[in-house]
DNA sequence: GTCCACATGTAACTGGTTACATGATTGG
DNA sequence: CCAATCATGTAACCAGTTACATGTGGAC
């Protein structure tokens, strides 16, 4: 149950229409909580029905017309409640690690190329984060909110760095692996 | 679409019943692909219907009776195909980072305690991984499959290490933060 | 006037979660 | 024989994804 709170945060940072929110989810917020425009419109409808946000009074006849929302006091309160509440971390899912484990059983054919591709993707993402850091957090301004936002960005940077390192490590491992090519011992399972 | 492949991998490592699989998902495999017993039974049904696995011939009258499965050649082939196919990384979701970003807007009340709790959880997880490493990967045996499995475990260890570091960093940040306690400027949003 | 990009939305589906139901086996 | 536990399963729900539908305004 985090999407509504992601939207409330975005709207508090700046009142927006659905499409503007979508675009902001493609950048900053989407880096750790992605959402498509369909999700966002659906959720905006719910949040308005619950009285947590409202459409900014302006001309909004209907379809094809921009409709901006702002957060109501009840929405801010709900966000503060959620932010401070204790929450268990969700179990972690990573298909790449799963594939590597599968590769240990059915062979490594094909996976190395994809590791390389992932490495490239992570390098691109890291570059993007560093660019944001350079632009938004120059060594000077550090109010309390800036420090928190910077902390979040650092998590992104360090995570990408971690993956790049790990993928390098993995590829090195492949370099001097016999490379079974196709399942190592196609019959027998092992404990 | 990874759960069926996680199950195929587990069954190739060792043919099992639903409950045994559930238990193994709570340990090893579940560390990067968790699943509940309901998911597993549902998926076992599908996989059997598709002819990728079969129930081991024994006495299996019905409910309350153990029923073990093994992977058929078609299942192994499908797993090899999936493992080698190129896959895009799923967008990444982390509620804790989202909460921190929200805290920058509505105040940090309550979140520090939860950061500490998460830190503890990650430390416990790390200890568990290290124990597995000590037990399963003593400095000797390193066949190709061992190396791959060890690589996956290292990812887990390094990820936990990363979070522990980052949470320490975050808590240090909180230590010398004014701590607004409740939303810093309860009215005005900011660009 | 037509086409294209902008903007908002609906519908159907998939995967994961929560709550509950049912039968078999075992220990007291 | 009763309760607890093991083992398998059903049902309802919720969040996220994919595909498609509809209206508006501006460029040509």
CSV table of C-alpha atoms (C1' of nucleotides) in Angstrom, one decimal:
chain,number,residue,atom,x,y,z
A,1,UNK,CA,0.0,0.0,0.0
A,2,UNK,CA,2.6,2.6,-1.0
A,3,UNK,CA,1.4,4.0,-4.3
A,4,UNK,CA,-1.1,6.4,-2.8
A,5,UNK,CA,1.5,7.7,-0.4
A,6,UNK,CA,4.0,8.1,-3.3
A,7,UNK,CA,1.4,10.2,-5.0
A,8,UNK,CA,0.6,12.3,-1.9
A,9,UNK,CA,4.3,13.0,-1.5
A,10,UNK,CA,4.6,14.1,-5.2
A,11,UNK,CA,1.5,16.3,-4.9
A,12,UNK,CA,2.8,17.9,-1.7
A,13,UNK,CA,6.1,18.7,-3.5
A,14,UNK,CA,4.1,20.3,-6.2
A,15,UNK,CA,0.3,20.1,-7.2
A,16,UNK,CA,0.0,18.5,-10.6
A,17,UNK,CA,-2.2,16.8,-13.1
A,18,UNK,CA,-2.2,13.1,-13.9
A,19,UNK,CA,0.1,13.4,-16.8
A,20,UNK,CA,2.6,15.6,-14.9
A,21,UNK,CA,2.6,13.1,-12.1
A,22,UNK,CA,3.3,10.3,-14.7
A,23,UNK,CA,6.3,12.2,-16.0
A,24,UNK,CA,7.6,12.8,-12.5
A,25,UNK,CA,7.3,9.1,-11.8
A,26,UNK,CA,9.3,8.4,-14.8
A,27,UNK,CA,12.1,10.5,-13.3
A,28,UNK,CA,12.8,11.1,-9.6
A,29,UNK,CA,10.1,9.3,-7.7
A,30,UNK,CA,10.0,6.4,-10.1
A,31,UNK,CA,13.6,5.6,-9.3
A,32,UNK,CA,12.3,3.8,-6.3
A,33,UNK,CA,8.6,3.6,-6.8
A,34,UNK,CA,7.5,3.3,-10.4
A,35,UNK,CA,4.0,3.6,-11.7
A,36,UNK,CA,2.2,3.8,-15.0
A,37,UNK,CA,-0.3,6.5,-16.0
A,38,UNK,CA,-3.2,4.0,-15.6
A,39,UNK,CA,-2.2,3.3,-12.0
A,40,UNK,CA,-1.9,7.0,-11.3
A,41,UNK,CA,-5.3,8.0,-12.7
A,42,UNK,CA,-7.0,5.1,-10.8
A,43,UNK,CA,-5.3,6.1,-7.6
A,44,UNK,CA,-6.1,9.8,-8.0
A,45,UNK,CA,-9.7,8.9,-8.3
A,46,UNK,CA,-9.6,6.9,-5.1
A,47,UNK,CA,-7.7,9.5,-3.2
A,48,UNK,CA,-10.2,12.2,-4.3
A,49,UNK,CA,-13.1,10.0,-3.3
A,50,UNK,CA,-11.5,9.5,0.2
A,51,UNK,CA,-11.1,13.2,0.6
A,52,UNK,CA,-7.4,13.2,0.8
A,53,UNK,CA,-6.8,15.3,-2.3
A,54,UNK,CA,-9.0,17.6,-4.4
A,55,UNK,CA,-9.0,18.8,-8.0
A,56,UNK,CA,-7.8,22.4,-8.2
A,57,UNK,CA,-10.8,24.6,-9.0
A,58,UNK,CA,-10.4,25.7,-12.7
A,59,UNK,CA,-11.9,24.7,-15.9
A,60,UNK,CA,-12.0,20.9,-16.1
A,61,UNK,CA,-14.9,19.9,-18.3
A,62,UNK,CA,-13.8,16.3,-18.6
A,63,UNK,CA,-11.7,14.2,-20.9
A,64,UNK,CA,-8.8,15.7,-22.7
A,65,UNK,CA,-8.7,18.6,-20.3
A,66,UNK,CA,-6.0,19.0,-17.7
A,67,UNK,CA,-7.0,18.5,-14.2
A,68,UNK,CA,-4.6,19.4,-11.4
A,69,UNK,CA,-4.8,18.1,-7.8
A,70,UNK,CA,-3.6,19.3,-4.5
A,71,UNK,CA,-3.3,17.6,-1.1
A,72,UNK,CA,-5.9,18.3,1.6
A,73,UNK,CA,-5.0,18.4,5.3
A,74,UNK,CA,-6.4,14.9,5.8
A,75,UNK,CA,-4.0,13.7,3.0
A,76,UNK,CA,-1.0,15.3,4.7
A,77,UNK,CA,-2.0,13.8,8.0
A,78,UNK,CA,-2.4,10.3,6.4
A,79,UNK,CA,1.0,10.7,4.8
A,80,UNK,CA,2.6,11.7,8.1
A,81,UNK,CA,1.0,8.7,9.8
A,82,UNK,CA,2.2,6.3,7.2
A,83,UNK,CA,5.7,7.7,7.1
A,84,UNK,CA,6.1,7.3,10.9
A,85,UNK,CA,4.5,3.9,11.2
A,86,UNK,CA,6.6,0.8,11.5
A,87,UNK,CA,6.7,-1.3,8.4
A,88,UNK,CA,8.3,-4.6,7.6
A,89,UNK,CA,10.6,-4.8,4.6
A,90,UNK,CA,9.0,-6.7,1.7
A,91,UNK,CA,10.7,-9.9,0.7
A,92,UNK,CA,13.1,-9.2,-2.0
A,93,UNK,CA,12.8,-10.5,-5.6
A,94,UNK,CA,15.5,-10.7,-8.1
A,95,UNK,CA,15.1,-12.6,-11.3
A,96,UNK,CA,18.7,-12.3,-12.3
A,97,UNK,CA,19.9,-14.1,-9.2
A,98,UNK,CA,17.3,-16.7,-9.7
A,99,UNK,CA,18.5,-17.3,-13.3
A,100,UNK,CA,22.0,-17.7,-12.1
A,101,UNK,CA,20.9,-20.3,-9.6
A,102,UNK,CA,19.0,-22.0,-12.4
A,103,UNK,CA,22.1,-21.8,-14.6
A,104,UNK,CA,24.0,-23.8,-12.0
A,105,UNK,CA,21.6,-26.7,-12.8
A,106,UNK,CA,20.7,-26.4,-16.4
A,107,UNK,CA,23.8,-24.7,-17.8
A,108,UNK,CA,25.0,-21.2,-18.5
A,109,UNK,CA,24.1,-20.9,-22.2
A,110,UNK,CA,23.0,-17.4,-23.1
A,111,UNK,CA,23.2,-15.8,-19.7
A,112,UNK,CA,26.6,-14.2,-20.0
A,113,UNK,CA,25.4,-11.8,-22.7
A,114,UNK,CA,22.5,-10.7,-20.6
A,115,UNK,CA,24.8,-10.1,-17.6
A,116,UNK,CA,26.8,-7.8,-19.9
A,117,UNK,CA,23.6,-6.0,-20.9
A,118,UNK,CA,22.5,-5.5,-17.3
A,119,UNK,CA,26.0,-4.2,-16.5
A,120,UNK,CA,25.5,-1.6,-19.2
A,121,UNK,CA,22.1,-0.6,-18.0
A,122,UNK,CA,23.3,-0.1,-14.5
A,123,UNK,CA,26.2,2.0,-15.7
A,124,UNK,CA,23.8,4.2,-17.6
A,125,UNK,CA,21.6,4.5,-14.5
A,126,UNK,CA,24.5,5.4,-12.3
A,127,UNK,CA,25.6,8.1,-14.7
A,128,UNK,CA,22.1,9.5,-14.6
A,129,UNK,CA,22.1,9.6,-10.8
A,130,UNK,CA,25.5,11.2,-10.7
A,131,UNK,CA,24.2,13.9,-13.1
A,132,UNK,CA,21.2,14.5,-10.8
A,133,UNK,CA,23.5,14.8,-7.8
A,134,UNK,CA,25.8,17.3,-9.6
A,135,UNK,CA,22.8,19.3,-10.7
A,136,UNK,CA,20.6,19.2,-7.5
A,137,UNK,CA,23.1,18.9,-4.7
A,138,UNK,CA,26.0,21.2,-5.3
A,139,UNK,CA,28.3,21.4,-2.3
A,140,UNK,CA,26.6,24.3,-0.5
A,141,UNK,CA,22.9,24.2,0.2
A,142,UNK,CA,22.0,21.6,2.8
A,143,UNK,CA,18.8,22.3,4.6
A,144,UNK,CA,17.2,19.4,6.5
A,145,UNK,CA,15.0,18.4,3.5
A,146,UNK,CA,18.0,18.6,1.1
A,147,UNK,CA,20.0,16.3,3.4
A,148,UNK,CA,17.2,13.7,3.4
A,149,UNK,CA,16.7,13.9,-0.3
A,150,UNK,CA,20.4,13.6,-0.9
A,151,UNK,CA,20.5,10.6,1.4
A,152,UNK,CA,17.9,8.9,-0.8
A,153,UNK,CA,19.8,9.7,-3.9
A,154,UNK,CA,23.0,8.3,-2.3
A,155,UNK,CA,21.2,5.0,-1.8
A,156,UNK,CA,20.4,4.9,-5.5
A,157,UNK,CA,24.0,5.7,-6.4
A,158,UNK,CA,25.5,3.2,-4.0
A,159,UNK,CA,23.1,0.5,-5.1
A,160,UNK,CA,24.0,0.9,-8.8
A,161,UNK,CA,27.6,0.9,-7.8
A,162,UNK,CA,27.1,-2.3,-5.9
A,163,UNK,CA,25.4,-4.0,-8.9
A,164,UNK,CA,28.1,-2.9,-11.3
A,165,UNK,CA,30.8,-4.3,-9.0
A,166,UNK,CA,28.9,-7.6,-8.5
A,167,UNK,CA,28.2,-8.0,-12.3
A,168,UNK,CA,31.9,-7.4,-13.0
A,169,UNK,CA,32.7,-10.1,-10.4
A,170,UNK,CA,30.2,-12.4,-12.0
A,171,UNK,CA,31.5,-11.9,-15.5
A,172,UNK,CA,35.1,-12.5,-14.3
A,173,UNK,CA,33.8,-15.8,-12.8
A,174,UNK,CA,32.4,-16.8,-16.2
A,175,UNK,CA,35.6,-16.0,-17.9
A,176,UNK,CA,37.4,-19.0,-16.3
A,177,UNK,CA,34.4,-21.3,-16.1
A,178,UNK,CA,34.4,-24.5,-18.2
A,179,UNK,CA,31.1,-23.2,-19.6
A,180,UNK,CA,29.0,-26.3,-19.9
A,181,UNK,CA,27.0,-24.6,-22.7
A,182,UNK,CA,24.1,-27.0,-22.0
A,183,UNK,CA,23.1,-28.6,-18.7
A,184,UNK,CA,26.0,-30.1,-17.0
A,185,UNK,CA,24.7,-33.5,-16.1
A,186,UNK,CA,21.3,-33.7,-17.8
A,187,UNK,CA,20.1,-36.6,-15.7
A,188,UNK,CA,20.9,-36.6,-12.0
A,189,UNK,CA,19.6,-34.1,-9.5
A,190,UNK,CA,21.6,-33.4,-6.4
A,191,UNK,CA,20.8,-32.6,-2.8
B,1,UNK,CA,6.9,-14.9,-14.8
B,2,UNK,CA,9.6,-16.3,-12.6
B,3,UNK,CA,7.8,-18.3,-9.9
B,4,UNK,CA,7.3,-21.4,-12.1
B,5,UNK,CA,11.0,-21.3,-13.0
B,6,UNK,CA,12.0,-20.9,-9.4
B,7,UNK,CA,10.0,-24.0,-8.7
B,8,UNK,CA,11.5,-25.9,-11.6
B,9,UNK,CA,15.0,-25.0,-10.3
B,10,UNK,CA,14.1,-26.2,-6.8
B,11,UNK,CA,12.7,-29.5,-8.1
B,12,UNK,CA,15.7,-30.1,-10.2
B,13,UNK,CA,17.9,-29.6,-7.2
B,14,UNK,CA,15.7,-32.1,-5.4
B,15,UNK,CA,12.3,-33.6,-6.2
B,16,UNK,CA,9.9,-32.5,-3.4
B,17,UNK,CA,6.4,-32.2,-2.2
B,18,UNK,CA,4.6,-28.9,-1.9
B,19,UNK,CA,5.3,-28.4,1.7
B,20,UNK,CA,9.0,-29.3,1.3
B,21,UNK,CA,9.2,-26.7,-1.4
B,22,UNK,CA,7.5,-24.2,0.8
B,23,UNK,CA,10.1,-24.8,3.5
B,24,UNK,CA,12.9,-24.5,1.0
B,25,UNK,CA,11.4,-21.2,-0.2
B,26,UNK,CA,11.6,-20.0,3.3
B,27,UNK,CA,15.3,-20.6,3.3
B,28,UNK,CA,17.6,-20.6,0.4
B,29,UNK,CA,15.6,-19.8,-2.7
B,30,UNK,CA,13.2,-17.5,-0.9
B,31,UNK,CA,16.1,-15.2,-0.1
B,32,UNK,CA,15.7,-13.8,-3.6
B,33,UNK,CA,12.4,-15.2,-4.7
B,34,UNK,CA,9.8,-15.7,-1.9
B,35,UNK,CA,6.6,-17.6,-2.2
B,36,UNK,CA,3.8,-18.8,0.0
B,37,UNK,CA,2.5,-22.3,0.1
B,38,UNK,CA,-0.7,-21.2,-1.7
B,39,UNK,CA,1.3,-19.8,-4.6
B,40,UNK,CA,3.4,-23.0,-4.7
B,41,UNK,CA,0.4,-25.4,-4.8
B,42,UNK,CA,-1.3,-23.3,-7.4
B,43,UNK,CA,1.8,-23.3,-9.6
B,44,UNK,CA,2.5,-27.0,-9.1
B,45,UNK,CA,-0.9,-27.7,-10.5
B,46,UNK,CA,-0.3,-25.5,-13.5
B,47,UNK,CA,3.2,-27.0,-14.2
B,48,UNK,CA,1.8,-30.5,-14.0
B,49,UNK,CA,-1.1,-29.6,-16.4
B,50,UNK,CA,1.4,-28.2,-18.8
B,51,UNK,CA,3.5,-31.4,-18.7
B,52,UNK,CA,6.6,-29.8,-17.3
B,53,UNK,CA,6.6,-31.8,-14.1
B,54,UNK,CA,4.8,-34.9,-12.8
B,55,UNK,CA,3.8,-36.4,-9.5
B,56,UNK,CA,6.2,-39.2,-8.5
B,57,UNK,CA,4.3,-42.5,-8.7
B,58,UNK,CA,3.5,-43.6,-5.1
B,59,UNK,CA,0.4,-43.6,-3.0
B,60,UNK,CA,-1.2,-40.2,-3.3
B,61,UNK,CA,-4.9,-40.7,-2.5
B,62,UNK,CA,-5.6,-36.9,-2.2
B,63,UNK,CA,-5.8,-34.4,0.6
B,64,UNK,CA,-3.5,-34.7,3.6
B,65,UNK,CA,-1.3,-37.1,1.6
B,66,UNK,CA,2.2,-36.2,0.6
B,67,UNK,CA,2.7,-35.7,-3.1
B,68,UNK,CA,6.2,-35.3,-4.5
B,69,UNK,CA,7.0,-33.9,-7.9
B,70,UNK,CA,9.9,-34.3,-10.3
B,71,UNK,CA,10.8,-32.3,-13.4
B,72,UNK,CA,10.2,-33.8,-16.9
B,73,UNK,CA,12.5,-33.2,-19.8
B,74,UNK,CA,10.1,-30.5,-21.2
B,75,UNK,CA,10.4,-28.7,-17.9
B,76,UNK,CA,14.2,-28.8,-17.9
B,77,UNK,CA,14.2,-27.5,-21.5
B,78,UNK,CA,11.8,-24.7,-20.6
B,79,UNK,CA,14.0,-23.7,-17.6
B,80,UNK,CA,17.1,-23.7,-19.8
B,81,UNK,CA,15.3,-21.5,-22.4
B,82,UNK,CA,14.2,-19.0,-19.8
B,83,UNK,CA,17.6,-18.9,-18.1
B,84,UNK,CA,19.3,-18.0,-21.3
B,85,UNK,CA,16.7,-15.5,-22.6
B,86,UNK,CA,17.3,-11.8,-22.3
B,87,UNK,CA,15.2,-10.1,-19.7
B,88,UNK,CA,14.8,-6.5,-18.6
B,89,UNK,CA,15.3,-5.8,-15.0
B,90,UNK,CA,12.1,-5.0,-13.2
B,91,UNK,CA,11.7,-1.4,-11.9
B,92,UNK,CA,12.8,-1.3,-8.3
B,93,UNK,CA,10.5,-0.6,-5.4
B,94,UNK,CA,11.6,0.4,-2.0
B,95,UNK,CA,9.1,1.7,0.5
B,96,UNK,CA,11.7,2.8,3.0
B,97,UNK,CA,13.3,5.2,0.5
B,98,UNK,CA,9.8,6.5,-0.4
B,99,UNK,CA,9.1,7.1,3.3
B,100,UNK,CA,12.3,9.0,3.7
B,101,UNK,CA,11.4,11.2,0.8
B,102,UNK,CA,7.9,11.8,2.3
B,103,UNK,CA,9.6,12.6,5.6
B,104,UNK,CA,11.4,15.4,3.9
B,105,UNK,CA,8.0,16.9,3.3
B,106,UNK,CA,5.8,16.0,6.3
B,107,UNK,CA,8.4,15.6,9.0
B,108,UNK,CA,10.6,12.8,10.4
B,109,UNK,CA,8.4,11.8,13.4
B,110,UNK,CA,8.6,8.1,14.1
B,111,UNK,CA,10.8,7.1,11.2
B,112,UNK,CA,14.1,6.9,13.1
B,113,UNK,CA,13.0,4.1,15.3
B,114,UNK,CA,12.0,2.1,12.2
B,115,UNK,CA,15.3,2.8,10.6
B,116,UNK,CA,17.0,1.2,13.6
B,117,UNK,CA,14.6,-1.7,13.4
B,118,UNK,CA,15.5,-2.3,9.8
B,119,UNK,CA,19.2,-2.0,10.6
B,120,UNK,CA,18.7,-4.9,13.1
B,121,UNK,CA,16.8,-7.0,10.6
B,122,UNK,CA,19.6,-6.6,8.0
B,123,UNK,CA,22.2,-7.4,10.6
B,124,UNK,CA,20.4,-10.6,11.5
B,125,UNK,CA,20.0,-11.5,7.8
B,126,UNK,CA,23.7,-10.9,7.1
B,127,UNK,CA,24.7,-13.1,10.0
B,128,UNK,CA,22.4,-15.9,8.6
B,129,UNK,CA,24.1,-15.5,5.2
B,130,UNK,CA,27.5,-15.7,6.6
B,131,UNK,CA,26.6,-18.8,8.5
B,132,UNK,CA,25.4,-20.4,5.3
B,133,UNK,CA,28.6,-19.4,3.6
B,134,UNK,CA,30.7,-20.9,6.4
B,135,UNK,CA,28.7,-24.1,6.3
B,136,UNK,CA,28.2,-24.6,2.5
B,137,UNK,CA,31.2,-23.0,0.9
B,138,UNK,CA,34.3,-23.9,2.9
B,139,UNK,CA,37.5,-22.9,1.2
B,140,UNK,CA,38.0,-26.1,-0.8
B,141,UNK,CA,35.3,-27.4,-3.0
B,142,UNK,CA,34.6,-25.2,-6.0
B,143,UNK,CA,33.1,-27.0,-8.9
B,144,UNK,CA,31.4,-24.9,-11.5
B,145,UNK,CA,28.0,-25.1,-9.8
B,146,UNK,CA,29.5,-24.3,-6.5
B,147,UNK,CA,31.1,-21.2,-7.9
B,148,UNK,CA,27.7,-20.0,-9.3
B,149,UNK,CA,25.8,-20.7,-6.1
B,150,UNK,CA,28.5,-18.9,-4.1
B,151,UNK,CA,28.3,-15.9,-6.4
B,152,UNK,CA,24.6,-15.7,-5.7
B,153,UNK,CA,25.2,-15.9,-2.0
B,154,UNK,CA,27.8,-13.2,-2.2
B,155,UNK,CA,25.2,-10.9,-3.8
B,156,UNK,CA,23.0,-11.5,-0.8
B,157,UNK,CA,25.9,-10.8,1.6
B,158,UNK,CA,27.0,-7.7,-0.2
B,159,UNK,CA,23.5,-6.3,-0.5
B,160,UNK,CA,22.9,-6.7,3.3
B,161,UNK,CA,26.2,-5.1,3.9
B,162,UNK,CA,25.3,-2.2,1.7
B,163,UNK,CA,22.0,-1.6,3.5
B,164,UNK,CA,23.7,-1.8,6.9
B,165,UNK,CA,26.2,0.8,5.8
B,166,UNK,CA,23.5,3.0,4.3
B,167,UNK,CA,21.2,2.8,7.4
B,168,UNK,CA,24.1,3.7,9.6
B,169,UNK,CA,24.8,6.7,7.4
B,170,UNK,CA,21.1,7.6,7.5
B,171,UNK,CA,20.9,7.4,11.3
B,172,UNK,CA,24.1,9.5,11.6
B,173,UNK,CA,22.3,12.1,9.5
B,174,UNK,CA,19.3,12.1,11.8
B,175,UNK,CA,21.6,12.5,14.8
B,176,UNK,CA,22.4,16.1,13.9
B,177,UNK,CA,19.2,17.0,12.2
B,178,UNK,CA,16.9,19.7,13.8
B,179,UNK,CA,14.2,17.0,13.8
B,180,UNK,CA,11.1,18.9,12.9
B,181,UNK,CA,9.1,16.3,14.7
B,182,UNK,CA,6.0,17.2,12.7
B,183,UNK,CA,5.9,18.6,9.1
B,184,UNK,CA,8.3,21.4,8.7
B,185,UNK,CA,6.1,24.0,7.2
B,186,UNK,CA,2.6,22.6,7.3
B,187,UNK,CA,1.1,24.9,4.7
B,188,UNK,CA,3.3,25.7,1.8
B,189,UNK,CA,4.4,23.1,-0.8
B,190,UNK,CA,7.6,23.7,-2.7
B,191,UNK,CA,8.8,23.2,-6.2
C,1,DG,C1',-10.3,19.7,-42.5
C,2,DT,C1',-7.0,16.1,-41.2
C,3,DC,C1',-3.5,14.3,-38.5
C,4,DC,C1',-0.8,14.0,-34.6
C,5,DA,C1',0.4,14.8,-29.9
C,6,DC,C1',-1.6,15.6,-25.5
C,7,DA,C1',-4.4,14.1,-21.8
C,8,DT,C1',-7.6,11.2,-19.4
C,9,DG,C1',-9.6,7.3,-18.9
C,10,DT,C1',-11.8,1.7,-19.2
C,11,DA,C1',-11.3,-3.2,-19.3
C,12,DA,C1',-9.2,-7.5,-18.9
C,13,DC,C1',-5.6,-10.1,-17.1
C,14,DT,C1',-1.7,-11.7,-14.1
C,15,DG,C1',0.7,-12.4,-10.0
C,16,DG,C1',0.8,-12.1,-5.1
C,17,DT,C1',-1.6,-11.9,-0.4
C,18,DT,C1',-4.9,-13.1,3.2
C,19,DA,C1',-8.2,-15.8,5.2
C,20,DC,C1',-10.2,-20.0,5.5
C,21,DA,C1',-11.4,-25.2,4.7
C,22,DT,C1',-10.4,-30.0,4.8
C,23,DG,C1',-8.3,-34.5,5.4
C,24,DA,C1',-4.5,-37.5,7.6
C,25,DT,C1',-1.4,-38.8,11.3
C,26,DT,C1',0.3,-38.8,15.8
C,27,DG,C1',0.7,-38.2,20.9
C,28,DG,C1',-1.8,-38.0,25.0
D,1,DC,C1',-11.2,-40.5,21.0
D,2,DC,C1',-9.6,-35.8,21.1
D,3,DA,C1',-6.4,-32.2,20.1
D,4,DA,C1',-2.5,-30.7,17.7
D,5,DT,C1',0.1,-30.8,13.8
D,6,DC,C1',1.1,-31.9,9.1
D,7,DA,C1',-0.2,-31.4,4.4
D,8,DT,C1',-3.0,-29.9,0.6
D,9,DG,C1',-6.0,-27.0,-1.2
D,10,DT,C1',-10.1,-23.0,-2.3
D,11,DA,C1',-11.8,-18.3,-2.5
D,12,DA,C1',-11.7,-13.6,-2.4
D,13,DC,C1',-9.1,-9.8,-2.8
D,14,DC,C1',-5.6,-6.3,-4.2
D,15,DA,C1',-1.8,-4.2,-6.8
D,16,DG,C1',0.4,-3.9,-11.0
D,17,DT,C1',0.5,-4.7,-16.2
D,18,DT,C1',-1.1,-4.5,-21.0
D,19,DA,C1',-4.1,-3.2,-24.4
D,20,DC,C1',-7.3,-0.3,-25.9
D,21,DA,C1',-10.8,3.9,-26.1
D,22,DT,C1',-12.0,8.7,-26.3
D,23,DG,C1',-11.8,13.6,-26.3
D,24,DT,C1',-9.1,18.2,-27.1
D,25,DG,C1',-6.1,21.5,-29.4
D,26,DG,C1',-2.6,22.9,-32.5
D,27,DA,C1',0.2,22.3,-36.9
D,28,DC,C1',-0.1,21.9,-41.5
